[in-house]
Short mmCIF file of C-alpha atoms in Angstrom, two decimals:
data_model
loop_
_atom_site.label_atom_id
_atom_site.label_comp_id
_atom_site.label_asym_id
_atom_site.label_seq_id
_atom_site.Cartn_x
_atom_site.Cartn_y
_atom_site.Cartn_z
CA MET P 296 29.69 -21.42 17.46
CA GLN P 297 31.26 -22.35 14.14
CA ILE P 298 29.44 -21.02 11.06
CA THR P 299 29.96 -22.07 7.46
CA LEU P 300 28.15 -20.00 4.85
CA THR P 301 27.44 -21.22 1.31
CA TYR P 302 25.56 -19.19 -1.30
CA LEU P 303 23.40 -21.53 -3.38
CA SER P 304 22.29 -18.51 -5.44
CA PRO P 305 22.53 -14.73 -4.96
CA THR P 306 19.37 -14.92 -2.83
CA LYS P 307 19.54 -18.40 -1.24
CA VAL P 308 22.02 -19.29 1.49
CA GLU P 309 22.96 -22.47 3.31
CA ILE P 310 24.22 -22.02 6.86
CA ASN P 311 25.95 -24.90 8.64
CA VAL P 312 26.25 -24.38 12.39
CA VAL P 313 28.30 -26.30 14.95
CA ALA P 314 27.42 -25.29 18.50
CA ASP P 315 29.95 -24.75 21.29
CA ALA P 316 29.50 -26.83 24.44
CA SER P 317 29.18 -23.69 26.57
CA GLU P 318 26.27 -22.47 24.43
CA LEU P 319 24.45 -25.79 24.82
CA THR P 320 25.00 -25.80 28.57
CA ALA P 321 23.46 -22.35 28.86
CA THR P 322 20.48 -23.41 26.75
CA LYS P 323 19.95 -26.56 28.80
CA ASP P 324 19.95 -24.54 32.05
CA HIS P 325 17.41 -22.10 30.59
CA VAL P 326 15.08 -24.91 29.49
CA LEU P 327 15.33 -26.68 32.85
CA ASN P 328 14.47 -23.43 34.63
CA LYS P 329 11.30 -23.17 32.54
CA LEU P 330 10.33 -26.82 33.05
CA ALA P 331 10.94 -26.61 36.81
CA LYS P 332 7.76 -24.57 37.21
CA ASP P 333 5.67 -27.62 36.27
CA VAL P 334 7.77 -30.47 37.67
CA THR P 335 6.98 -32.00 41.06
CA VAL P 336 10.04 -33.13 43.04
CA THR P 337 9.48 -34.75 46.43
CA GLY P 338 10.60 -32.48 49.23
CA PHE P 339 10.64 -29.29 47.13
CA ARG P 340 8.06 -26.70 46.19
CA LYS P 341 7.41 -26.36 42.44
CA GLY P 342 10.03 -24.21 40.83
CA HIS P 343 12.50 -24.51 43.72
CA ALA P 344 14.10 -27.90 43.11
CA PRO P 345 17.78 -28.04 42.00
CA LYS P 346 18.27 -28.35 38.23
CA ALA P 347 19.86 -31.79 38.64
CA MET P 348 16.74 -33.03 40.42
CA VAL P 349 14.47 -31.42 37.84
CA GLU P 350 16.38 -33.13 35.04
CA LYS P 351 15.93 -36.56 36.70
CA ASN P 352 12.18 -36.08 37.15
CA VAL P 353 11.24 -34.36 33.91
CA ASP P 354 10.06 -36.26 30.82
CA GLN P 355 13.25 -36.75 28.79
CA ALA P 356 11.50 -36.52 25.45
CA THR P 357 10.02 -33.15 26.44
CA LEU P 358 13.38 -31.91 27.69
CA GLN P 359 15.19 -32.89 24.52
CA SER P 360 12.49 -31.49 22.25
CA GLN P 361 12.38 -28.11 23.98
CA PHE P 362 16.16 -27.99 24.24
CA LEU P 363 16.57 -28.69 20.54
CA ASP P 364 13.97 -26.10 19.50
CA GLU P 365 15.48 -23.39 21.69
CA ALA P 366 19.09 -24.17 20.82
CA VAL P 367 18.48 -24.21 17.06
CA ASN P 368 16.45 -21.01 17.22
CA GLU P 369 19.05 -19.12 19.29
CA LEU P 370 21.99 -20.36 17.25
CA TYR P 371 20.22 -19.60 13.96
CA ILE P 372 19.45 -16.02 15.04
CA GLY P 373 23.03 -15.62 16.20
CA ALA P 374 24.42 -16.90 12.90
CA VAL P 375 22.17 -14.67 10.83
CA THR P 376 23.12 -11.66 12.93
CA GLU P 377 26.84 -12.40 12.83
CA LYS P 378 26.86 -12.87 9.05
CA LYS P 379 24.60 -9.82 8.54
CA LEU P 380 22.06 -11.74 6.51
CA ARG P 381 18.56 -10.43 5.77
CA PRO P 382 16.16 -13.39 5.71
CA VAL P 383 12.78 -12.91 4.02
CA ALA P 384 11.08 -16.15 5.10
CA LEU P 385 11.38 -18.96 7.61
CA PRO P 386 14.38 -21.25 6.97
CA GLU P 387 14.35 -24.94 6.12
CA VAL P 388 16.23 -26.51 9.05
CA SER P 389 17.64 -30.01 9.28
CA VAL P 390 19.64 -31.39 12.21
CA ASN P 391 22.78 -33.19 11.09
CA LYS P 392 24.04 -34.36 14.49
CA PHE P 393 22.61 -34.21 17.99
CA VAL P 394 24.05 -35.76 21.14
CA PRO P 395 22.03 -34.61 24.18
CA PHE P 396 23.19 -32.17 25.49
CA SER P 397 26.75 -31.82 24.32
CA THR P 398 26.75 -31.82 20.52
CA LEU P 399 24.57 -30.06 17.99
CA GLU P 400 25.16 -29.53 14.30
CA PHE P 401 22.43 -28.33 11.94
CA LYS P 402 21.88 -26.86 8.51
CA ALA P 403 19.52 -24.00 7.60
CA VAL P 404 18.62 -23.03 4.03
CA LEU P 405 17.03 -19.61 3.72
CA ASP P 406 15.99 -16.97 1.21
CA VAL P 407 17.75 -13.66 1.80
CA ILE P 408 17.87 -10.20 0.32
CA GLY P 409 20.90 -10.22 -1.92
CA LYS P 410 23.38 -7.48 -2.68
CA VAL P 411 21.91 -4.05 -3.41
CA THR P 412 24.21 -1.65 -5.26
CA LEU P 413 23.15 1.97 -5.34
CA PRO P 414 24.05 4.42 -8.09
CA ASP P 415 25.70 7.70 -7.11
CA TYR P 416 22.31 9.10 -6.09
CA LYS P 417 23.81 12.34 -4.83
CA LYS P 418 24.58 13.34 -8.42
CA ILE P 419 21.08 12.68 -9.80
CA LYS P 420 19.42 16.06 -10.33
CA MET P 421 15.74 16.83 -10.82
CA ALA P 422 13.60 19.92 -10.48
CA LYS P 423 10.11 20.20 -9.10
CA LYS P 424 7.80 21.33 -11.89
CA VAL P 425 4.97 23.30 -10.31
CA GLU P 426 2.06 24.52 -12.43
CA THR P 427 0.78 28.01 -11.75
CA THR P 428 -2.86 28.41 -10.82
CA THR P 429 -4.65 30.48 -13.46
CA ASP P 430 -7.77 32.64 -13.37
CA LYS P 431 -9.43 29.92 -15.47
CA ASP P 432 -8.72 27.36 -12.71
CA VAL P 433 -10.29 29.65 -10.11
CA SER P 434 -13.31 30.32 -12.34
CA ALA P 435 -13.88 26.57 -12.75
CA VAL P 436 -14.06 26.12 -8.97
CA LEU P 437 -16.37 29.10 -8.57
CA ASP P 438 -18.65 27.75 -11.31
CA ASP P 439 -18.80 24.43 -9.49
CA LEU P 440 -19.70 26.18 -6.24
CA ARG P 441 -22.45 28.09 -8.04
CA ARG P 442 -23.84 24.87 -9.57
CA ARG P 443 -24.05 23.30 -6.12
CA ASP P 444 -26.05 26.28 -4.89
CA SER P 445 -28.15 26.61 -8.02
CA GLU P 446 -31.92 26.54 -8.35
CA LYS P 447 -33.16 23.64 -10.46
CA LYS P 448 -35.97 24.42 -12.88
CA GLU P 449 -37.50 21.47 -14.74
CA VAL P 450 -37.93 22.16 -18.49
CA THR P 451 -39.53 20.34 -21.42
CA ARG P 452 -37.03 21.51 -24.04
CA PRO P 453 -34.07 19.39 -25.26
CA ALA P 454 -31.11 19.25 -22.91
CA LYS P 455 -28.11 21.47 -23.51
CA ASP P 456 -24.73 22.03 -21.88
CA GLY P 457 -25.16 23.45 -18.39
CA ASP P 458 -28.39 21.53 -17.74
CA GLU P 459 -28.71 18.75 -15.21
CA VAL P 460 -30.36 15.61 -16.52
CA VAL P 461 -31.65 12.78 -14.35
CA LEU P 462 -31.32 9.48 -16.17
CA ASP P 463 -31.07 5.70 -16.01
CA PHE P 464 -28.24 4.01 -17.88
CA THR P 465 -26.86 0.52 -18.42
CA GLY P 466 -23.66 -0.51 -20.16
CA VAL P 467 -22.88 -3.81 -21.87
CA ASP P 468 -19.86 -5.07 -23.75
CA ALA P 469 -20.40 -3.96 -27.36
CA LYS P 470 -19.16 -7.35 -28.63
CA THR P 471 -20.43 -9.92 -26.15
CA LYS P 472 -23.47 -7.93 -24.91
CA GLU P 473 -22.56 -8.99 -21.36
CA ALA P 474 -23.33 -6.48 -18.59
CA ILE P 475 -20.39 -4.37 -17.41
CA ALA P 476 -20.06 -4.27 -13.62
CA GLY P 477 -20.38 -0.71 -12.34
CA ALA P 478 -21.60 0.63 -15.69
CA ALA P 479 -25.21 1.16 -14.61
CA GLY P 480 -27.13 3.76 -12.67
CA THR P 481 -30.69 4.72 -11.70
CA ASP P 482 -31.94 8.31 -11.33
CA TYR P 483 -28.39 9.46 -11.88
CA PRO P 484 -27.96 13.28 -11.87
CA LEU P 485 -25.50 14.50 -14.51
CA VAL P 486 -24.56 18.09 -15.34
CA LEU P 487 -23.89 18.23 -19.07
CA GLY P 488 -20.63 19.86 -20.04
CA SER P 489 -19.11 19.27 -16.61
CA GLY P 490 -16.75 16.59 -17.91
CA SER P 491 -17.44 14.54 -14.80
CA PHE P 492 -18.51 11.40 -16.64
CA ILE P 493 -16.92 9.05 -19.16
CA PRO P 494 -15.38 11.04 -22.05
CA GLY P 495 -17.85 11.12 -24.94
CA PHE P 496 -20.90 10.26 -22.84
CA GLU P 497 -22.24 13.74 -22.07
CA PRO P 498 -22.37 14.95 -25.71
CA GLU P 499 -24.62 11.97 -26.51
CA ILE P 500 -27.20 13.25 -24.01
CA VAL P 501 -27.31 16.78 -25.41
CA GLY P 502 -30.54 17.22 -27.39
CA LEU P 503 -32.55 14.60 -25.49
CA LYS P 504 -35.77 15.48 -23.66
CA ALA P 505 -37.58 13.90 -20.73
CA ASP P 506 -38.74 10.32 -21.51
CA ASP P 507 -36.34 10.06 -24.48
CA THR P 508 -34.23 6.92 -24.84
CA LYS P 509 -31.02 6.39 -26.72
CA THR P 510 -28.43 3.68 -27.32
CA PHE P 511 -24.86 4.54 -28.30
CA ASP P 512 -21.33 3.16 -28.11
CA ILE P 513 -18.44 4.65 -26.15
CA THR P 514 -14.81 3.50 -26.34
CA PHE P 515 -13.17 4.01 -22.99
CA PRO P 516 -9.82 5.88 -22.91
CA LYS P 517 -6.56 3.90 -22.88
CA ASP P 518 -5.64 5.41 -19.52
CA TYR P 519 -9.05 4.98 -17.87
CA GLY P 520 -8.84 4.44 -14.10
CA ASN P 521 -10.48 1.02 -14.23
CA THR P 522 -7.91 -1.07 -16.12
CA GLU P 523 -10.59 -3.60 -17.01
CA LEU P 524 -12.37 -0.97 -19.13
CA GLN P 525 -9.34 0.59 -20.79
CA SER P 526 -9.89 0.83 -24.58
CA LYS P 527 -13.06 -1.27 -24.21
CA LYS P 528 -16.06 -0.50 -26.42
CA VAL P 529 -19.23 -0.31 -24.34
CA SER P 530 -22.81 0.00 -25.57
CA PHE P 531 -24.93 2.28 -23.34
CA SER P 532 -28.72 2.44 -23.19
CA VAL P 533 -30.06 5.63 -21.62
CA THR P 534 -33.51 6.80 -20.48
CA VAL P 535 -33.90 10.47 -19.53
CA HIS P 536 -36.36 11.22 -16.72
CA LYS P 537 -35.83 14.94 -16.22
CA VAL P 538 -34.11 17.88 -17.83
CA GLN P 539 -33.44 20.67 -15.33
CA GLU P 540 -32.11 24.10 -16.09
CA LEU P 541 -29.68 25.30 -13.45
CA VAL P 542 -30.30 28.88 -12.43
CA LEU P 543 -26.93 29.89 -11.00
CA PRO P 544 -26.65 32.45 -8.22
CA LYS P 545 -24.99 35.73 -9.06
CA LEU P 546 -21.23 35.72 -8.49
CA ASP P 547 -20.86 38.59 -6.02
CA ASP P 548 -19.97 39.42 -2.42
CA ALA P 549 -23.34 38.12 -1.16
CA PHE P 550 -22.62 34.71 -2.74
CA ALA P 551 -19.14 34.60 -1.19
CA VAL P 552 -20.65 35.06 2.27
CA THR P 553 -22.83 31.96 1.77
CA VAL P 554 -19.83 29.81 0.83
CA GLY P 555 -17.71 30.33 3.94
CA PRO P 556 -16.11 32.86 6.28
CA PHE P 557 -15.57 35.41 3.53
CA LYS P 558 -16.62 39.06 3.47
CA SER P 559 -16.20 39.57 -0.25
CA LEU P 560 -15.85 37.80 -3.58
CA ALA P 561 -12.22 38.92 -3.70
CA GLU P 562 -11.51 37.07 -0.43
CA LEU P 563 -13.18 33.93 -1.78
CA LYS P 564 -11.14 34.05 -4.99
CA THR P 565 -7.93 34.52 -3.02
CA ASP P 566 -8.72 31.52 -0.81
CA VAL P 567 -9.64 29.31 -3.79
CA LYS P 568 -6.44 30.26 -5.59
CA LYS P 569 -4.38 29.54 -2.46
CA GLN P 570 -5.91 26.08 -2.03
CA LEU P 571 -5.55 25.20 -5.71
CA GLN P 572 -1.90 26.26 -5.66
CA ALA P 573 -1.27 24.16 -2.55
CA GLU P 574 -2.76 21.14 -4.34
CA LYS P 575 -0.58 21.78 -7.39
CA ASP P 576 2.50 22.14 -5.16
CA ASN P 577 1.71 18.85 -3.40
CA GLN P 578 1.16 17.06 -6.69
CA ALA P 579 4.43 18.44 -8.07
CA GLN P 580 6.23 17.22 -4.94
CA ARG P 581 4.73 13.72 -5.28
CA THR P 582 5.66 13.62 -8.97
CA LEU P 583 9.23 14.67 -8.19
CA GLU P 584 9.58 12.01 -5.50
CA ASN P 585 8.11 9.26 -7.69
CA ASP P 586 10.24 10.19 -10.71
CA LEU P 587 13.37 10.44 -8.59
CA LEU P 588 12.80 7.06 -6.93
CA ALA P 589 12.06 5.47 -10.31
CA SER P 590 15.30 6.88 -11.73
CA ILE P 591 17.42 5.68 -8.81
CA ALA P 592 15.76 2.25 -8.75
CA GLU P 593 16.32 1.84 -12.48
CA LYS P 594 20.05 2.58 -12.07
CA ALA P 595 20.44 0.42 -8.96
CA LYS P 596 21.28 -3.26 -9.02
CA ALA P 597 19.59 -5.66 -6.62
CA ASP P 598 19.35 -9.41 -6.12
CA ILE P 599 15.71 -9.88 -5.14
CA PRO P 600 14.38 -13.20 -3.79
CA SER P 601 11.30 -14.37 -5.68
CA VAL P 602 9.41 -14.91 -2.42
CA LEU P 603 9.44 -11.14 -1.80
CA VAL P 604 8.06 -10.47 -5.27
CA ASP P 605 5.34 -13.09 -4.84
CA GLU P 606 4.32 -11.56 -1.50
CA GLU P 607 4.06 -8.15 -3.17
CA ILE P 608 1.92 -9.63 -5.95
CA ASP P 609 -0.36 -11.13 -3.31
CA ARG P 610 -0.74 -7.69 -1.69
CA MET P 611 -1.47 -6.07 -5.05
CA GLU P 612 -4.10 -8.70 -5.86
CA ALA P 613 -5.67 -8.32 -2.41
CA ASP P 614 -6.07 -4.58 -3.02
CA GLU P 615 -7.51 -5.26 -6.45
CA LYS P 616 -9.99 -7.78 -5.05
CA ARG P 617 -11.22 -5.28 -2.46
CA ASN P 618 -11.84 -2.72 -5.22
CA ILE P 619 -13.66 -5.28 -7.33
CA VAL P 620 -15.95 -6.28 -4.46
CA TYR P 621 -16.68 -2.58 -3.93
CA ARG P 622 -17.77 -2.37 -7.58
CA GLY P 623 -20.08 -5.35 -7.10
CA GLN P 624 -18.06 -7.81 -9.16
CA THR P 625 -16.59 -11.20 -8.30
CA TRP P 626 -12.94 -12.09 -8.83
CA GLU P 627 -13.95 -14.76 -11.33
CA GLU P 628 -15.99 -12.24 -13.33
CA HIS P 629 -13.03 -9.87 -13.32
CA LEU P 630 -10.67 -12.55 -14.65
CA THR P 631 -13.18 -13.54 -17.32
CA ALA P 632 -13.55 -9.90 -18.42
CA GLU P 633 -9.76 -9.63 -18.71
CA GLY P 634 -9.56 -12.96 -20.52
CA LYS P 635 -6.96 -14.27 -18.08
CA THR P 636 -6.46 -17.24 -15.81
CA GLU P 637 -5.52 -16.79 -12.15
CA LYS P 638 -1.92 -17.72 -12.99
CA GLN P 639 -1.74 -15.32 -15.95
CA HIS P 640 -3.09 -12.44 -13.87
CA HIS P 641 -0.54 -13.23 -11.15
CA GLU P 642 2.36 -13.23 -13.60
CA ASP P 643 1.18 -10.04 -15.34
CA LEU P 644 1.74 -8.22 -12.04
CA ARG P 645 5.29 -9.53 -11.60
CA GLU P 646 7.12 -6.68 -13.32
CA SER P 647 5.27 -4.01 -11.33
CA ALA P 648 5.81 -5.98 -8.11
CA GLU P 649 9.54 -6.29 -8.81
CA ILE P 650 9.78 -2.52 -9.29
CA ARG P 651 7.95 -1.91 -6.00
CA VAL P 652 10.17 -4.33 -4.09
CA LYS P 653 13.34 -2.97 -5.66
CA THR P 654 12.31 0.60 -4.82
CA GLY P 655 11.73 -0.42 -1.21
CA LEU P 656 15.15 -2.08 -0.99
CA VAL P 657 16.79 0.97 -2.53
CA LEU P 658 15.18 3.23 0.07
CA GLY P 659 16.40 0.90 2.80
CA GLU P 660 19.96 1.08 1.48
CA VAL P 661 19.76 4.87 1.19
CA ALA P 662 18.55 5.10 4.81
CA GLU P 663 21.51 2.97 5.93
CA ALA P 664 24.00 4.91 3.80
CA GLU P 665 22.70 8.21 5.16
CA GLY P 666 22.69 6.95 8.76
CA ILE P 667 19.01 7.74 9.10
CA ASN P 668 17.34 6.90 12.37
CA VAL P 669 14.33 8.01 14.38
CA SER P 670 14.80 9.51 17.82
CA GLU P 671 12.49 8.60 20.68
CA PRO P 672 11.07 12.15 20.96
CA GLU P 673 10.50 12.23 17.20
CA PHE P 674 8.63 8.92 17.30
CA LYS P 675 6.54 9.91 20.33
CA SER P 676 5.62 13.17 18.61
CA ARG P 677 4.34 11.30 15.54
CA VAL P 678 2.33 8.86 17.67
CA ALA P 679 0.80 11.78 19.60
CA ALA P 680 -0.15 13.49 16.34
CA LEU P 681 -1.86 10.32 15.07
CA LYS P 682 -3.73 9.88 18.34
CA ALA P 683 -4.94 13.47 18.09
CA GLN P 684 -6.12 12.75 14.55
CA TYR P 685 -7.77 9.40 15.31
CA THR P 686 -9.68 9.83 18.56
CA ASP P 687 -11.53 6.49 18.32
CA LYS P 688 -10.46 4.27 21.25
CA GLN P 689 -10.07 1.20 19.06
CA MET P 690 -7.82 3.07 16.62
CA GLN P 691 -5.75 4.46 19.49
CA ALA P 692 -5.35 0.93 20.84
CA GLU P 693 -4.16 -0.20 17.40
CA LEU P 694 -1.46 2.48 17.46
CA GLU P 695 -0.04 0.90 20.62
CA LYS P 696 0.41 -2.55 19.05
CA PRO P 697 4.06 -3.49 18.38
CA GLU P 698 3.45 -4.32 14.71
CA HIS P 699 1.87 -0.93 14.05
CA ARG P 700 4.62 0.89 15.92
CA ARG P 701 7.22 -0.94 13.81
CA GLU P 702 5.31 -0.01 10.67
CA LEU P 703 5.17 3.63 11.75
CA MET P 704 8.89 3.63 12.54
CA SER P 705 9.62 2.21 9.08
CA ARG P 706 7.38 4.83 7.47
CA ILE P 707 9.22 7.67 9.21
CA VAL P 708 12.59 6.28 8.10
CA THR P 709 11.28 6.03 4.52
CA GLU P 710 10.02 9.62 4.60
CA LYS P 711 13.40 10.85 5.84
CA ALA P 712 15.24 8.84 3.18
CA ILE P 713 13.06 10.33 0.44
CA ALA P 714 13.61 13.80 1.87
CA SER P 715 17.38 13.23 1.71
CA LEU P 716 17.19 12.15 -1.93
CA VAL P 717 15.03 15.14 -2.85
CA GLY P 718 17.49 17.40 -1.05
CA TYR P 719 20.40 16.12 -3.17
CA ALA P 720 18.36 16.19 -6.38
CA THR P 721 17.20 19.78 -6.02
CA LYS P 722 20.36 21.26 -4.50
CA ALA P 723 21.91 23.84 -6.81
#
């Protein structure tokens, strides 16, 4: 096979392939062997006639079509492998010359992952910044546990911090007066002063009594979880149905026993502190990994095909659509609320998608540079752990599918690559 490679751009390649006669002969024999199973030749059982007889009796158009498909596919894969290309989509193939079954020349144009140049990642240093769990943190958890186990006593006085109010609320855009999806609730229980609701909402309820109504405006924070509501001014209308005083249980050994397998309040506090510290440690580890990857990706250089970025945008939008449906909103309503067209929304995600793709490519290059692989025992151990975690038969069947096993293998390689980077970054 003769291969001529031409880069049309850093991420688009043209491959011209001229097949060797021996390769075509092998392909023809393989195709005839497959066709022989369905060809009837007088004097022979199906599948047992000589190839020369099969060729005379088979439909020539079928033979040539299958031969051409198989030959092009095998030669294309061989060329891509030999030239160490990384295609990201199906190629555009055109046959330049075909003489059955001796000559084949074709051209394939394909999008590929371009050159990825890593920085000297071994010299990038970062430290894990772990926050220490304080007595105040522990007290907050204990107070929450006490609230859950509290006795509720309905009162007629105005609500104050620490009370639980049961209310109805609706939110509309302060400018357009259009209803805000997800900004409504009926018989919603809210503990005032808990900070569990939208910032600024709970103080507006303090002082209200049962059957009181109130309308007020709240401007959502710039970093609010729902991007659609970030910095948006929303007008809320509230009706209070109940004000309940929470009579908290005494914080003592007897209370600790009701919470879990604890013999004393001291044991409960120790366990709470341990769990909180573990959460802080995990968060610090995730922050370190994310910051480290962002730093390496920023310093790296990569030629990224646009098709990869567009696929990532599609995945991001699919996730966003699922969340919107969960909130009871349509995609069209979401776009209208953001004041964007479908195309504008798509393009607004491009920068984030490019960063995600680039980070993934960087991790792949690191894995290759570090010679990272996954042993068979290591992979089997991970599969066994997942099967122990997900005992549902359908889920276990999913774990056996080739695509899921490939995904798991990729995930393990990624984890090991990140671990290597963290090891270099934190090494003294």
